[in-house]
Structure formats: C-alpha cells, structure tokens
Amino acid sequence: VADPAELRVALFGTGFMGRTHSIAYAILPSFFPELPLVRRQVVVDVTEDLARRGAHQFGFAEWTTSWQEAIARSDIDIIDIVTPNDSHEPLANAALAAGKHVLCEKPLALTAAQARAMADQAKQSKGVAMVVFNYRRAPAVVEAKRLIESGAIGRVLTFRGLYLQDWAMPDGTPWSWRFSAERAGSGSLGDIGSHVLDIASFLVGDVVAVAAAAETFVPKRSLPGAAGHAAVDVDDCTIALLRFQGGAIGTLEASRFSHGRKNHLSFEISGTKGALSFNWERSNELNFYSAADSSNVQGFRTIVMGPANPGGDALWPIPGIGTGYIESQVFQVGEFVRAIVHGQEEGSSFAHGFKIQTVMEAIAAAAQNGAWTPVSTDETK
Amino acid sequence: VADPAELRVALFGTGFMGRTHSIAYAILPSFFPELPLVRRQVVVDVTEDLARRGAHQFGFAEWTTSWQEAIARSDIDIIDIVTPNDSHEPLANAALAAGKHVLCEKPLALTAAQARAMADQAKQSKGVAMVVFNYRRAPAVVEAKRLIESGAIGRVLTFRGLYLQDWAMPDGTPWSWRFSAERAGSGSLGDIGSHVLDIASFLVGDVVAVAAAAETFVPKRSLPGAAGHAAVDVDDCTIALLRFQGGAIGTLEASRFSHGRKNHLSFEISGTKGALSFNWERSNELNFYSAADSSNVQGFRTIVMGPANPGGDALWPIPGIGTGYIESQVFQVGEFVRAIVHGQEEGSSFAHGFKIQTVMEAIAAAAQNGAWTPVSTDETK
Amino acid sequence: VADPAELRVALFGTGFMGRTHSIAYAILPSFFPELPLVRRQVVVDVTEDLARRGAHQFGFAEWTTSWQEAIARSDIDIIDIVTPNDSHEPLANAALAAGKHVLCEKPLALTAAQARAMADQAKQSKGVAMVVFNYRRAPAVVEAKRLIESGAIGRVLTFRGLYLQDWAMPDGTPWSWRFSAERAGSGSLGDIGSHVLDIASFLVGDVVAVAAAAETFVPKRSLPGAAGHAAVDVDDCTIALLRFQGGAIGTLEASRFSHGRKNHLSFEISGTKGALSFNWERSNELNFYSAADSSNVQGFRTIVMGPANPGGDALWPIPGIGTGYIESQVFQVGEFVRAIVHGQEEGSSFAHGFKIQTVMEAIAAAAQNGAWTPVSTDETK
Amino acid sequence: VADPAELRVALFGTGFMGRTHSIAYAILPSFFPELPLVRRQVVVDVTEDLARRGAHQFGFAEWTTSWQEAIARSDIDIIDIVTPNDSHEPLANAALAAGKHVLCEKPLALTAAQARAMADQAKQSKGVAMVVFNYRRAPAVVEAKRLIESGAIGRVLTFRGLYLQDWAMPDGTPWSWRFSAERAGSGSLGDIGSHVLDIASFLVGDVVAVAAAAETFVPKRSLPGAAGHAAVDVDDCTIALLRFQGGAIGTLEASRFSHGRKNHLSFEISGTKGALSFNWERSNELNFYSAADSSNVQGFRTIVMGPANPGGDALWPIPGIGTGYIESQVFQVGEFVRAIVHGQEEGSSFAHGFKIQTVMEAIAAAAQNGAWTPVSTDETK
C-alpha cells in the first residue's frame, strides 16, 4: 500500500485506549528505530467534536466521522479499533475484508461465536490481526515467561490471578456501556478478567475446566446527563476455579468492587522448584523464589526490571527508571508492527482472542449452572 | 476441684503445639494477672522419654505415659490435647466425661460426624470445651473484627483467604501422620485451611455453599527411619469458592506446596465502604482502606498493632515491639481460662469446631463431585 | 518568533535525557492539549552519525553538528540542553544571549560561580530559563508538597533523602565523563544528590548548613575502547547532615555504590502532625501518616496516585495505571512551555539551579574541611 | 553458690524490661533445655506494691524493697538490672563486688567514664557481666553477621542505621526520667541510638569518628500526677555521620519524633558484592541482595527466618511462625547463662557496653562542637 518504510494508521475511537495507542505510535521509533514509522493519519469518532479533538490531542493529520470512508482509503494500512466491545466485530470484519491490518482492543468480541467468526475471517485475510493484551508485554511478565520456560520454577502446580479495581463502587460511576451485556458482552469478566486469562494462557497453558460464581452488587445505576436509571446486567465481580491442561489448578478473581485495589492485576505461580509473583501496581518488579538458593537465603527476590530483562535493550539504561503503562502499549504496538513486517502473527492473534473468549464463556456458564464446566476446544478454521 | 485461684493442667502431647501451649501457661500471669494461675502439673506422651523430656522443657512437675491416669486424677482441672487428630475424639470425650475442662487443637475431629458427637458431649458436660484457633486471637485479626462490626468497611462483598506453606515439597519432608486420611482426616484442608475457615466464620459469617478442587501432588513419601514408602491419601492443596450467608462470595486456598510462602495465612475482605487485609507473616500489621478518607489520600493504611488495638492493654507499651506466635497462644489460653472462670464458652467452642468441620466436609465433597455443594446446617443437640 | 500556537525546539544531545525530552515533546498535546505544540525541529550532536540517528529516533525534522547554527536560526524558540555538565554554561549563555528559551539538564553547572553567572544572565534575558528537576514533578511529590502546605503533617522536624544507584560498582561501568571533576563538576553529589537537594528545597525549605563525608571507592577505571585507565576524581558516594532554615534537621545520601538500589530516590519527612515518605522505584505511591487518624487505625497509607492527585486531570482515568519516568518529563516540559506562554518562570528557574549548586558546594567543602559549613546566601543579581 | 543445674536470679525493676526478662527466664528451658534452669527467686522494686505485683505477674517466689538485701543473699547467683540508667552503676558495682553475675540493661551508664569504671570492675570480678542488646540476637541480625563474615556482600562500603519511634510527640507522653540528663544520661541517643551503635559495631566494626546534630523539639513537659512542667534536657532526636575503622562511612538517626515509625530499628549495609537490610518492625525478615545472582534475577531477597537460620534449632519448626520480642530476650538471656556456664563473656560484655558509650559520647560532643570528632580509643584495664 504505502512506502514499505512507513505505515499509516486510522484510529477508531478517542477514549483512554485511543489515547494510549496514539502515544505508542508517536514514540515507537525511540524504542524500535528499526521498525517502519507509523503515521497517525486519520481519527474516527462518532461526533465531529470528538474526532477533531482526538486528532489534535493525539497528533493525527485528519479526522472523520465515517469509519466506512477510513476503511475505504487505499493509503491506510492499519485499522486500530478502540471502540466499545459491540462494534469490534463489524469494524474488524470490514477492515479485514478490505485487506487492512487490524489491531483490536480486548475482549475480542461479545461472544465466543462472534470471536470465532472474527478469527476465521482473520485467518483467511491477508492482513495481520491482533488483539491487544498489553499487560503481558510488561518486561516483568515476559521475564516470568522466560524463567518458566527455562525450568526455573519447575512444573507449575498452582496459579492465582487477580484483577481488582474499585472504580464501580456504589457511590461511584454512573451507568455506561460497560454495564450492559448487549454492548460489553460481560462486566468485570471480559473487561479485566480477560487479561488474567490471557496471562494464565501465556504463562501456564490452556484452561480446560472451570467452576465459578458471579455477582452484580449494584443492579441499577443512574444515567449520566439524564433522569432515571438503567439496569446493570453484567457481573460486577466474577470468581472462578481453573483447571489447566498440564494438571495445575488455580483461582481467578475479577472485580470492580475491591476497595483500595486500583489497577491490581496480579498473579502468583507456584511450581515444583520455585515461584513467581507480580502485581501491575508495582509493574517494574517481578518477585521470584528459587528453591535452588541456599536454604539460609531462600526468599522472594524483588527484581527491579532493567537492561538485563526482556525488552531491556529497547528501554532505559538502568533499572528503576520507571516503566509504566505507556511502555506496555509501545511493546504491544511494536509486536504488531513487527508481525506486519515479518508477515506472521504474534501470540495474541485473533485465534488467541477467540480462545480466551471460550474460557470466558465457560466461566459465565459455570457461574450459572453451578457445576464444573469444560472449556470448548473448538478450533478456528 | 482446686484452689479457685489456681488451676492444674495435664498436657497430652509434647510436639510443637504442646510446646507453645506450655509457654502460654508459663507466662499467662504476665499478661493477665487477674486470671487464676495455671499450674503445669503433668505431661503425657506415648513414651517415657518423650514425656520426661517434655516435662523438663515445658516446666511440668510430673510426667506419665498413661492418659487414663491423668484424666482420673482429681487434682487435674484441664486436659490440653495436642496430639494427632485421630486421638482428639477419644481423649476429649474421656476428659469431658470426667468433668474436666478441655482445650483441643484444631481440626476438632476427623469427620463432621465425629465433631458433632464431641460438640454434643461438650454441651452436656460441666467442663468448658474449646478448640484452638489461635490465629484469630492476633490483635490485628481482632481489630479487623472490631472494624467490621463498627461498619468501617460497610457490607462485606468479597473474601479471599489463603493459608500457604511450602514444607511438604517433593524433596522435603518424609511421610508422617499428617499425610494419612485415617490419622489426620484431611491434608492441607484440615491442617491449615481450617484456620482460614475459622477466620472467615469469625469475620464474615457462615459459609453456605462451596465449589472446590483438591490435588495430591506427591502420591507417596518415604517412611522416616524405615525402608520403603507410604501412600499419601490426603490433599496437598485445596482451593475453593465460598458463598456466605449474607451474600458475600470468596475464595480459599490451602496449600503445603506454595514455594516461598512459609506460614502465609492471609486474607482480604472487601466491603462497600472499605477493605481489610492481613498476612500472618507480618502478623503485627493490619491493612485498612477506608473510602471515607479524602479522595487524595485514600490508600491502605499499614497499622502497626499497639496499645490502642485489641489486647493492647495486656501487651507491650508501644506498637512495633514485635508480637508473634507466642502471644497468639497466650491470648488463646487466656480466653480459655476466662471461659472457665466465667462459666461460659467463648467463640471457639466445640460447637464452633463442629461448624468448621461441616464446611471442610462440604469442600472435600465438592472437590469430589464437581458441583457447588451446600454446607450442612445440622445443629448440635 | 513562530506561530504563537506552536514552538520549535532544538535539542542539544542525543543520550538518555535527549531521548526522554523528545518523547515528552512528542506526546505533550495528549496531556496538555491547551498548550502550544512543540515541533521537534533540529537535533544537534557532535558527530553526523549521532545527530542523524537522533533525528530519526526522536522524530526531529533536521539534524546538524553545529550548535552555533542551531542557536542562530530565527525559527528556533527553544534550546534544550542535554549534554555533559561542562557544556551547560557556554551553551545556555549563548542561547540566552540569542533570546532563546532554555531548558537545561541538572546540575546547572560545574560550580556555584558558574551557576550564578548563568542565573544572572537568565534574569536579564527575555527567554525563559529552566533547569530540569523532573522527579519533583511526579504526582506523588507534588501531592506531598500540597499536603505539607495544607498543614497535614504540621511543622517539619526531620528529613531523610536518599538517591541510591549501583551501576558504578567495581566490576561495572568503565570510565566516562561522569567520573571526571573537570567535565561533571562532581560525582554522585551533582548527578543524583542534586535531585535530593531539589526535593528538600521544594518540600522543606532552604538548607543553611551542612556536615558531610565523601568517598571515592574506585580510584581509577578502564577507558572504554582504549588501553589503560583514567583516574576518578569525583565522589562515588556522599553523605551529609543538613540543617534547614526553619529548624528541621536531616540527612542526605547519594551513592552509585548501593547494591540492589537501582534508582532509589527516596525521602521521608516527619512533622509534628504526620509524616510522608516516597521512593521513586515505586513512583506511583505516596505514603502518608496522619496523627489525626483514630488511634487504632493510625498507619502509613499507601496512596496509589490517580485522578484525585496533582496532575491527575492530565493523566489516566483511574489510579494504578502506571505512571513512570516519561510522565515526569511530560510534566517537566509542560511546566516549561507553560512558563513560556505565561511569561513567568516556574519553580526550577536558573536562580533555583544556582541555589542548589550552592548547597552542593557547601557539602563538598564540608566533606573536605571536616566541619559544619554554612551554605552561601548570595543572591543572583 | 547453688546446684550447678540451676541458678537463682534477683530482678531489680518491674517495668517493661523486667517483664520481658522474666518471661525469658520462665521459658528458657523450652528453647535451651541443656542450660541450667534459672529460678525466679526475688523481685526488688522501690515500693512494696510494685515489688509484690511484680512477683505475682512475673512468677518470682519472693519480693523485697531492699536491693542491698537481695545482693547480700548467698543463694542468689544473678542480679538482673532493669532500673533507670542512673542506678546502673551503683547496683552493678555492688553486685559485682558481691561476686554476682550481672545482666544490665542498656545503655550501660550515664557517661563513658562511669561505663569504663563498670567495665574495669567487671574485668576484675569473678561474675559474668553483660549488657543487654537484645536486638542483635534476632535471627535476622545474626544471619546478617554470618553472611558478612562469609564474604557474601564483600567489603562494607556504607551503613545506614535508624531507630525511630514516635511515642514522645508533643501531645503525647508527660515528663519521665527518660527526659532527664541526670537520670538517663541522654535521650534518644542512649535509649535507642545505642542499639544502632551496637549493631553497627557487631556488623561493621569500630566507629572512629563522627559528626552530629541533636535537637530537643519539646523543651518542657507536664509532670505526671502533679501540677507544672519539667524541663527536657536530653535530645529528642540525634542524627550523625559515622566513619568506620575499615573505611566504610554511614549515617545514624535516633528519634522519638518520627511519626508513623513505631519501633523502627532498621539498617542497610552495602558492600562491594551485595547488600543487607533489616527493619525490626518486620523482625522475621532479612533482605539480602547478591551481585552474584544472574543479572536478570538480581534483587533483594526477603528471607523469612526459619530453621536454616541462626538460632533456628532452638526456635520453631518452620519459617514464618512469628518470632518477636520475647524470643530476642530468650536469646539474650540464653547467651548470658551460657557465658556463666562456660565462664566466658559473650559479645556484649561491659567492655563492649563501655565502647558503645564512648561512641555516644563522641556523638554528643560532635553535636555540640560542630566538627568531626574522633571516638576515644581508651581501653578498659
């Protein structure tokens, strides 16, 4: 389409995620100078005002309110979808049909069936399609992966994954699309639990069966800028037991009602030779326990990520500089662009997004039926 | 029986718990000078050597290998049972039948039926019968109770309770009675999970239904001081989902295979107005989050326990002196003696021990049957 | 010079700091859309290769090896100086003489006399001149400032400030300009201790007298890419006692030899009513203790920075997203551009840079003369 | 004097320290069954009421108000001095003159001259004389010692030692002997700073020169149970720079005015190959950083003390049980009794107490004279 040394992106949506993806495109060359430049070409949003403001703030050359127009442009290489969940499928399918590369926010879709259709289409399209799971890009999480693969903690026995927030507490936020099953698919499970499941998949392996409970603590919420209330028909909190392919067992918690936990994506993985733990609220740190240490000095090491850790060559000269959310999105976008250049999809392909969606669907079903529920093993075509 | 200003105790068992109870009796007057003195009168163990050594180390006047003889003595007021689980029922029943006060280590029994029989007998006997749940006596846990009752965290929404250890890892400990269903009843569930359930009951309320998974990671272990191996027929790790009477939901993990977690009895309780968290490995600290704080200074407070906290008048002059396991047993024994003096049983009566045993039994059943399982609501007679 | 809605910057230097400033310029509109855009116009470095690579990575339109040429350009508004310390004075003075706005990395100069001359010239020039002290821009540090000013911790009694790193350990880094008094002015004192002194000044007030010790643990280092060694004639570690204007006392430690401390800029400030502590390695957290809390729940709160804290409106929608070094530079550059727009210099003017340099000079003198040494109170003209 | 298998102690003083020493004697056989039993024979205090109550609470057989009488008794082997500082010298000297073994609380004396006289007399007496520095007995501190001696952190470069409390804040405690130079010798320096100096001496070596500042923040305090106020003529806070024999440098802070720090005795020791840190408020943990770890997993290990650490054989069966203040006094008393049995004085002899007092005196002098001050190297006779 364009100069091979450069790609052009159309951004669909100007919310928080649109903002962070834009920043990632803007500073990508500072981290990965070997990759093609991604020109921030056009922003799409539902009103002129939102689109115009997005273009200004995020450094895009143009804006429009017509997503069809953006997809139709031959000079656009990438469609970046950061809209509410119910629009992921139509937008991604249209973009893939037009031969674009697609980067789509999680969760991939509203249902596993929808996600499967998207993954099928992605397989058949020429564009690279990737779902955003930025947290797994954090150097500490990638170091955890490397240590597990090296055998540093032995065979994994147990997993505990939490994603806890508290912004949705009773006196808090009014109704939004995030509280609607029709628009979001699910509540805490898809919004934040999906990240836990992605990390569980990345670090431990496939989940094969689940038991679960889900609660909606606040059944209706005030409508913003309007009289009256709207019903909440998604989960405020989901908890689950997980059984993994390799024999490990684990727990998952996803809650928007966990006072004091602000963006607490954490995990602990215990194996036969050691253990790893991580908490995004201290995202520069990985905790590692090795039973190979001398018995008098065994303890969790708090490793401050730095040049010796994954991604360290792209990052800062010493550990402890402070790598945050922005860098996680730079790594995410970097992987996406690298996949475009090399013509191969990285780990968080649409097929992977579909797999995560099947686990989510099993958890939601288990919360309803009160029994251990197997995860569907359907494959994409 | 004796001078009202003093009681005499017979200790059954000279292991770790016998040691800590003995220390508690020895220093009780330093903490609770108003209580009767408990004379360490006689130690019972299975061999003369163990009993004699116990008497010396733990400061008892006499020793014997006959528990029947100890129970038969009219000058003994208290039977303190710190033997393996399978002997709890016969010893406690004999002691209660003889009109003694009984302090029994947790878990109360091998099965709920057995525990119920013990609770029934305790109800009909004149002695005070109490099961040891020392961790709930920690000032930080009692402060959590007080804050919850005062409404400081509002209505409880979620609970997470962990008790993680790592002493039973593959290359670790040989076979012992703790790995035998016949002698221990269960593995990690009864040994350490019972403490989590006690704290959940103490702080949140009754568990009404559970889902669970249990694993035995190491199916056989070498026999100590003998050739060959013995089978492990108890759980090395149990995880569960909990549904409470009041609507809260939660998770439980009890594992002896969690590398790096040494004696990690921890919980987090989230309510509509705040949250509390605690970890025994830092037993002097209670973490408290209040949504009533100004928005710019909301955060978990790390409260170092001191004179202003429960039990503070009995403890040290300033916070941070360092209150450990010994003090938890002093508080436990103090409550027991106070119950004897006042003729009323405190919170961890045998009836309570039976209730905890019914939850354990439901969890073990749920791990077998793969479905949410209600907790029996049988009452003691 | 340029369109009032936009400014053009020339960047002098393409090292780590050049990189972070460039990122800040690139994403400034995403944080502060109301400020003029800063066009990344031209990069200057000593070799064509460095300058060209810098322009590519950092998104600058042009590059050159002639700083004189860059200063002479009428379309350049801002000179951003991120070169070794010995060039700060000639570059800043030339830029100020040409009427440019100047942003200069810390420490401002090699000596107090040099810094004073720069501050004098800045006062007489029409450009805004600011020294980079990015760490004080962290929301947690600004919240600390706000809490102190509101009286939340009462009158300050004691201060402890540390900046500890470990990159310079014996088997580590070869010789560089940072180990040369001629090029760097001092070692750990100016490089990292200056940040502690800036924060002490920002939060507590003027330092009036000091006592100190300084050590050079490794007296010579291998020359990179060459045979032989070069002498180290700066401090590897400086420690000091501080006496503040208002009566508070404190300690300072700046070390490049503190194993395990990677970028540990930390402080604790204790007052008559409370205390504050902070550690850059956990830069999203401020710890606050209030003696006004009820006695049973007094404890350091760990406040995770978010929308309710300073800068929160420019940052992320919820706390805990993960704000790192990049954001600190965005805030720094934002203050600089705001100062240009409003025609007034913010807190870290060259006059302030001079003041910090006088404290550094007193500390270096005290380390030599072995006595408490007053800080010069010379004012800029 | 008595049965070699048992010793008899007279306790002088029934305050907090008297209480903790009594507990240690009571439970000593549970930890060190091989040592002679120490019979709690007689308590001495200034009023009958205090003495009688002490005997009851602490389990002593008798009480008296005459210390002379106690010293004169031939059946008493040990005099344990836990009275205010101004009585240490007369009591210890009388006890030593009577051939008793003496355990004396820190600081040893009011002045270095007084301490020297006591050390001289101890040298010439047949009794064992030891000063109580219980914090260095914590397993974590002894493990730090062992690691340093094994070379695990290489040559020590820097030390930082803090002992911070907040009980003496303005609205807090009324006047007591601790605020009187005549009775206490000094304030925070001797009361708590002495522990830091003991640990510095134990782990790093001799302090040879100091610089210091001291402040009295609250110059007068209300008299308890009486009208009016009394002057405070001791330091509320002392800070110092330390220069060690071997070339290391360091800082010390001792404060009773550090809000939020309750019993914060902490240190960090950085060497050429690693580092160690400790904080009594988490007394079961030692933090150890080893530069010998692989570069990607370097980090401070949080080691939870257990059987593999010093004293572990006497303590609990697994790490994390919770070892607190009581155990530190058990170890202290254990060392004292072991010294009596073996006829040799352990590390905290009166000669050591004198050495610590000379450093304290140098610090107090330095705070007055405003210059680096050498520590006297007088030896005891």
Coordinates of N, CA and C in Angstrom, one line a residue, chain B residues 16 19-20 22-23 26-35 37 40 56-59 135 165-167 260 262-263 280-285 302 304 313-327, chain D residues 16 19-20 22-23 26-35 37 40 56-59 135 165-167 260 262-263 280-285 302 304 313-327:
Chain B
F16 N 5.3 -29.5 68.8 CA 5.3 -28.1 68.6 C 4.2 -27.4 69.4
R19 N 4.5 -27.5 73.0 CA 5.5 -26.5 73.5 C 4.9 -25.1 73.6
T20 N 4.1 -24.7 72.5 CA 3.6 -23.4 72.6 C 2.5 -23.2 73.6
S22 N 2.4 -24.8 76.5 CA 3.2 -24.7 77.7 C 3.7 -23.3 78.0
I23 N 4.3 -22.8 77.0 CA 4.9 -21.4 77.1 C 3.7 -20.4 77.5
A26 N 2.9 -20.8 81.1 CA 4.0 -20.3 81.9 C 4.0 -18.8 82.1
I27 N 3.6 -18.1 81.1 CA 3.7 -16.6 81.1 C 2.4 -15.9 81.2
L28 N 1.3 -16.7 81.3 CA 0.0 -16.1 81.4 C -0.1 -15.0 82.4
P29 N 0.4 -15.1 83.6 CA 0.2 -14.1 84.6 C 0.8 -12.7 84.2
S30 N 1.8 -12.8 83.4 CA 2.5 -11.6 83.0 C 1.5 -10.8 82.1
F31 N 0.6 -11.4 81.4 CA -0.3 -10.8 80.5 C -1.7 -10.6 81.2
F32 N -2.1 -11.6 81.9 CA -3.4 -11.5 82.6 C -3.3 -11.8 84.0
P33 N -2.7 -10.9 84.8 CA -2.5 -11.2 86.2 C -3.8 -11.4 87.0
E34 N -4.9 -11.0 86.5 CA -6.2 -11.2 87.2 C -6.7 -12.6 87.1
L35 N -6.2 -13.4 86.2 CA -6.7 -14.8 85.9 C -6.0 -15.7 86.9
L37 N -3.8 -18.7 88.2 CA -2.6 -19.3 87.8 C -2.9 -20.7 87.3
R40 N 1.4 -26.1 85.6 CA 1.8 -27.1 84.7 C 2.1 -28.4 85.5
H56 N 10.5 -31.7 81.5 CA 11.7 -30.8 81.7 C 11.6 -29.5 80.9
Q57 N 11.4 -29.7 79.6 CA 11.5 -28.5 78.7 C 10.3 -27.5 79.0
F58 N 9.2 -28.1 79.3 CA 8.0 -27.3 79.4 C 7.6 -26.9 80.8
G59 N 8.5 -27.3 81.7 CA 8.3 -26.9 83.1 C 7.1 -27.6 83.8
Y135 N -4.9 -18.2 65.6 CA -4.6 -17.1 64.7 C -5.6 -16.0 64.8
Q165 N 1.9 -22.8 52.7 CA 3.2 -23.2 53.3 C 4.0 -23.9 52.2
D166 N 5.2 -24.3 52.4 CA 6.0 -25.0 51.4 C 6.8 -26.1 52.0
W167 N 6.5 -26.5 53.2 CA 7.4 -27.5 53.8 C 7.2 -28.9 53.2
G260 N 8.0 -20.5 48.8 CA 8.3 -19.1 49.2 C 7.3 -18.6 50.2
K262 N 5.8 -19.3 53.6 CA 6.3 -20.1 54.7 C 5.1 -20.4 55.7
N263 N 4.5 -19.4 56.1 CA 3.3 -19.6 57.0 C 2.4 -18.4 56.7
W280 N -0.3 -13.3 58.1 CA 0.4 -13.7 59.4 C 1.9 -13.5 59.3
E281 N 2.5 -13.6 58.2 CA 4.0 -13.5 58.1 C 4.4 -12.0 58.5
R282 N 3.4 -11.1 58.5 CA 3.7 -9.8 59.0 C 2.6 -9.5 60.1
S283 N 2.6 -10.4 61.1 CA 1.4 -10.5 62.0 C 1.1 -9.3 62.8
N284 N 2.1 -8.4 62.9 CA 1.8 -7.1 63.7 C 1.1 -6.1 62.9
E285 N 0.8 -6.3 61.6 CA 0.3 -5.3 60.8 C -1.1 -5.7 60.3
T302 N -1.1 0.8 56.7 CA -0.5 -0.3 57.4 C -0.4 0.1 58.9
V304 N 0.5 -0.6 62.5 CA 1.3 -1.5 63.4 C 0.6 -1.6 64.7
D313 N -3.8 -3.6 76.0 CA -3.6 -3.4 77.4 C -2.8 -4.5 78.1
A314 N -2.9 -5.7 77.5 CA -2.2 -6.8 78.0 C -0.8 -6.9 77.4
L315 N -0.6 -6.3 76.3 CA 0.7 -6.4 75.6 C 1.7 -5.4 75.9
W316 N 2.4 -4.9 74.9 CA 3.6 -4.1 75.1 C 3.3 -2.6 75.1
P317 N 4.2 -1.8 75.7 CA 3.9 -0.3 75.9 C 3.8 0.5 74.6
I318 N 4.4 0.1 73.6 CA 4.4 0.8 72.3 C 4.1 -0.2 71.2
P319 N 3.6 0.3 70.1 CA 3.5 -0.6 68.9 C 4.8 -1.0 68.4
G320 N 4.9 -2.1 67.6 CA 6.1 -2.4 66.9 C 7.1 -3.2 67.7
I321 N 6.7 -3.5 69.0 CA 7.7 -4.3 69.8 C 7.9 -5.7 69.2
G322 N 6.8 -6.2 68.6 CA 7.0 -7.5 67.9 C 6.3 -8.6 68.6
T323 N 5.0 -8.7 68.2 CA 4.1 -9.7 68.9 C 4.1 -10.9 67.9
G324 N 4.3 -12.1 68.4 CA 4.4 -13.2 67.5 C 3.5 -14.3 67.9
Y325 N 3.9 -15.5 67.5 CA 3.1 -16.7 67.7 C 2.8 -17.0 69.2
I326 N 3.8 -16.7 70.0 CA 3.7 -17.0 71.5 C 2.5 -16.2 72.0
E327 N 2.4 -14.9 71.7 CA 1.3 -14.1 72.2 C 0.0 -14.6 71.7
Chain D
F16 N 8.7 -2.6 81.9 CA 8.6 -3.3 80.7 C 9.8 -4.3 80.5
R19 N 9.7 -7.2 82.9 CA 8.7 -8.1 82.4 C 9.2 -9.0 81.3
T20 N 9.9 -8.5 80.4 CA 10.4 -9.3 79.3 C 11.5 -10.2 79.7
S22 N 11.8 -11.5 82.7 CA 11.1 -12.5 83.5 C 10.6 -13.6 82.6
I23 N 9.9 -13.2 81.5 CA 9.3 -14.1 80.5 C 10.5 -15.0 80.0
A26 N 11.5 -17.6 82.4 CA 10.4 -18.6 82.6 C 10.4 -19.7 81.5
I27 N 10.7 -19.3 80.2 CA 10.6 -20.2 79.1 C 11.9 -20.6 78.5
L28 N 13.0 -20.3 79.2 CA 14.3 -20.6 78.7 C 14.5 -22.1 78.4
P29 N 14.0 -23.0 79.3 CA 14.2 -24.4 79.0 C 13.5 -25.0 77.8
S30 N 12.5 -24.3 77.4 CA 11.8 -24.7 76.2 C 12.6 -24.5 74.9
F31 N 13.5 -23.5 75.0 CA 14.4 -23.2 73.9 C 15.8 -23.8 74.1
F32 N 16.3 -23.8 75.3 CA 17.6 -24.3 75.6 C 17.6 -25.2 76.8
P33 N 17.0 -26.5 76.5 CA 16.9 -27.4 77.6 C 18.2 -27.8 78.2
E34 N 19.3 -27.6 77.5 CA 20.6 -28.0 78.0 C 21.2 -27.0 79.0
L35 N 20.6 -25.9 79.1 CA 21.1 -24.9 80.1 C 20.6 -25.1 81.5
L37 N 18.5 -24.3 84.7 CA 17.3 -23.6 85.0 C 17.6 -22.4 85.8
R40 N 13.3 -17.9 89.2 CA 13.0 -16.5 89.5 C 12.7 -16.4 91.0
H56 N 4.1 -11.4 91.6 CA 3.0 -12.2 91.1 C 2.9 -12.4 89.6
Q57 N 3.1 -11.2 88.9 CA 3.0 -11.3 87.5 C 4.1 -12.0 86.8
F58 N 5.3 -11.9 87.4 CA 6.5 -12.4 86.7 C 6.9 -13.8 87.3
G59 N 6.1 -14.3 88.2 CA 6.4 -15.6 88.7 C 7.6 -15.8 89.6
Y135 N 18.4 -6.7 70.5 CA 18.0 -6.7 69.1 C 19.0 -7.4 68.2
Q165 N 11.1 6.1 66.6 CA 9.8 5.9 67.4 C 9.0 7.2 67.3
D166 N 7.8 7.2 67.8 CA 7.0 8.4 67.8 C 6.2 8.6 69.1
W167 N 6.6 7.9 70.1 CA 5.8 8.0 71.4 C 5.9 9.3 72.1
G260 N 4.7 7.7 62.8 CA 4.4 6.5 61.9 C 5.4 5.4 62.1
K262 N 7.1 3.2 64.6 CA 6.8 2.8 66.0 C 7.9 2.2 66.8
N263 N 8.6 1.3 66.1 CA 9.8 0.7 66.8 C 10.7 0.3 65.7
W280 N 13.3 -3.9 62.3 CA 12.7 -4.7 63.4 C 11.2 -4.8 63.3
E281 N 10.5 -3.8 62.7 CA 9.1 -3.9 62.6 C 8.6 -5.1 61.8
R282 N 9.5 -5.6 61.0 CA 9.3 -6.9 60.3 C 10.5 -7.8 60.7
S283 N 10.5 -8.1 62.0 CA 11.7 -8.7 62.5 C 12.0 -10.1 62.0
N284 N 11.1 -10.8 61.4 CA 11.3 -12.1 60.9 C 12.0 -12.1 59.5
E285 N 12.2 -11.0 59.0 CA 12.7 -10.9 57.6 C 14.1 -10.3 57.5
T302 N 13.7 -11.3 50.2 CA 13.1 -11.2 51.5 C 13.1 -12.6 52.1
V304 N 12.4 -15.1 55.0 CA 11.7 -15.3 56.2 C 12.5 -16.3 57.1
D313 N 17.5 -23.9 65.3 CA 17.3 -25.2 66.0 C 16.6 -25.0 67.3
A314 N 16.7 -23.8 67.9 CA 16.0 -23.6 69.2 C 14.6 -23.1 69.0
L315 N 14.3 -22.6 67.8 CA 13.1 -21.9 67.5 C 12.0 -22.9 67.0
W316 N 11.3 -22.4 66.0 CA 10.1 -23.1 65.5 C 10.3 -24.0 64.3
P317 N 9.4 -25.0 64.1 CA 9.7 -26.0 63.1 C 9.7 -25.5 61.6
I318 N 9.0 -24.4 61.4 CA 9.1 -23.9 60.0 C 9.2 -22.4 60.1
P319 N 9.7 -21.7 59.0 CA 9.8 -20.3 59.0 C 8.4 -19.7 59.0
G320 N 8.4 -18.4 59.5 CA 7.1 -17.7 59.4 C 6.2 -17.9 60.5
I321 N 6.6 -18.6 61.5 CA 5.7 -18.8 62.7 C 5.5 -17.5 63.4
G322 N 6.5 -16.7 63.4 CA 6.4 -15.4 64.0 C 7.2 -15.3 65.3
T323 N 8.4 -14.8 65.1 CA 9.4 -14.7 66.2 C 9.4 -13.2 66.6
G324 N 9.2 -12.9 67.8 CA 9.1 -11.5 68.2 C 10.1 -11.1 69.2
Y325 N 9.6 -10.1 70.0 CA 10.5 -9.5 71.0 C 10.9 -10.5 72.1
I326 N 9.9 -11.3 72.5 CA 10.1 -12.3 73.5 C 11.3 -13.2 73.2
E327 N 11.3 -13.7 72.0 CA 12.4 -14.6 71.6 C 13.8 -13.9 71.6

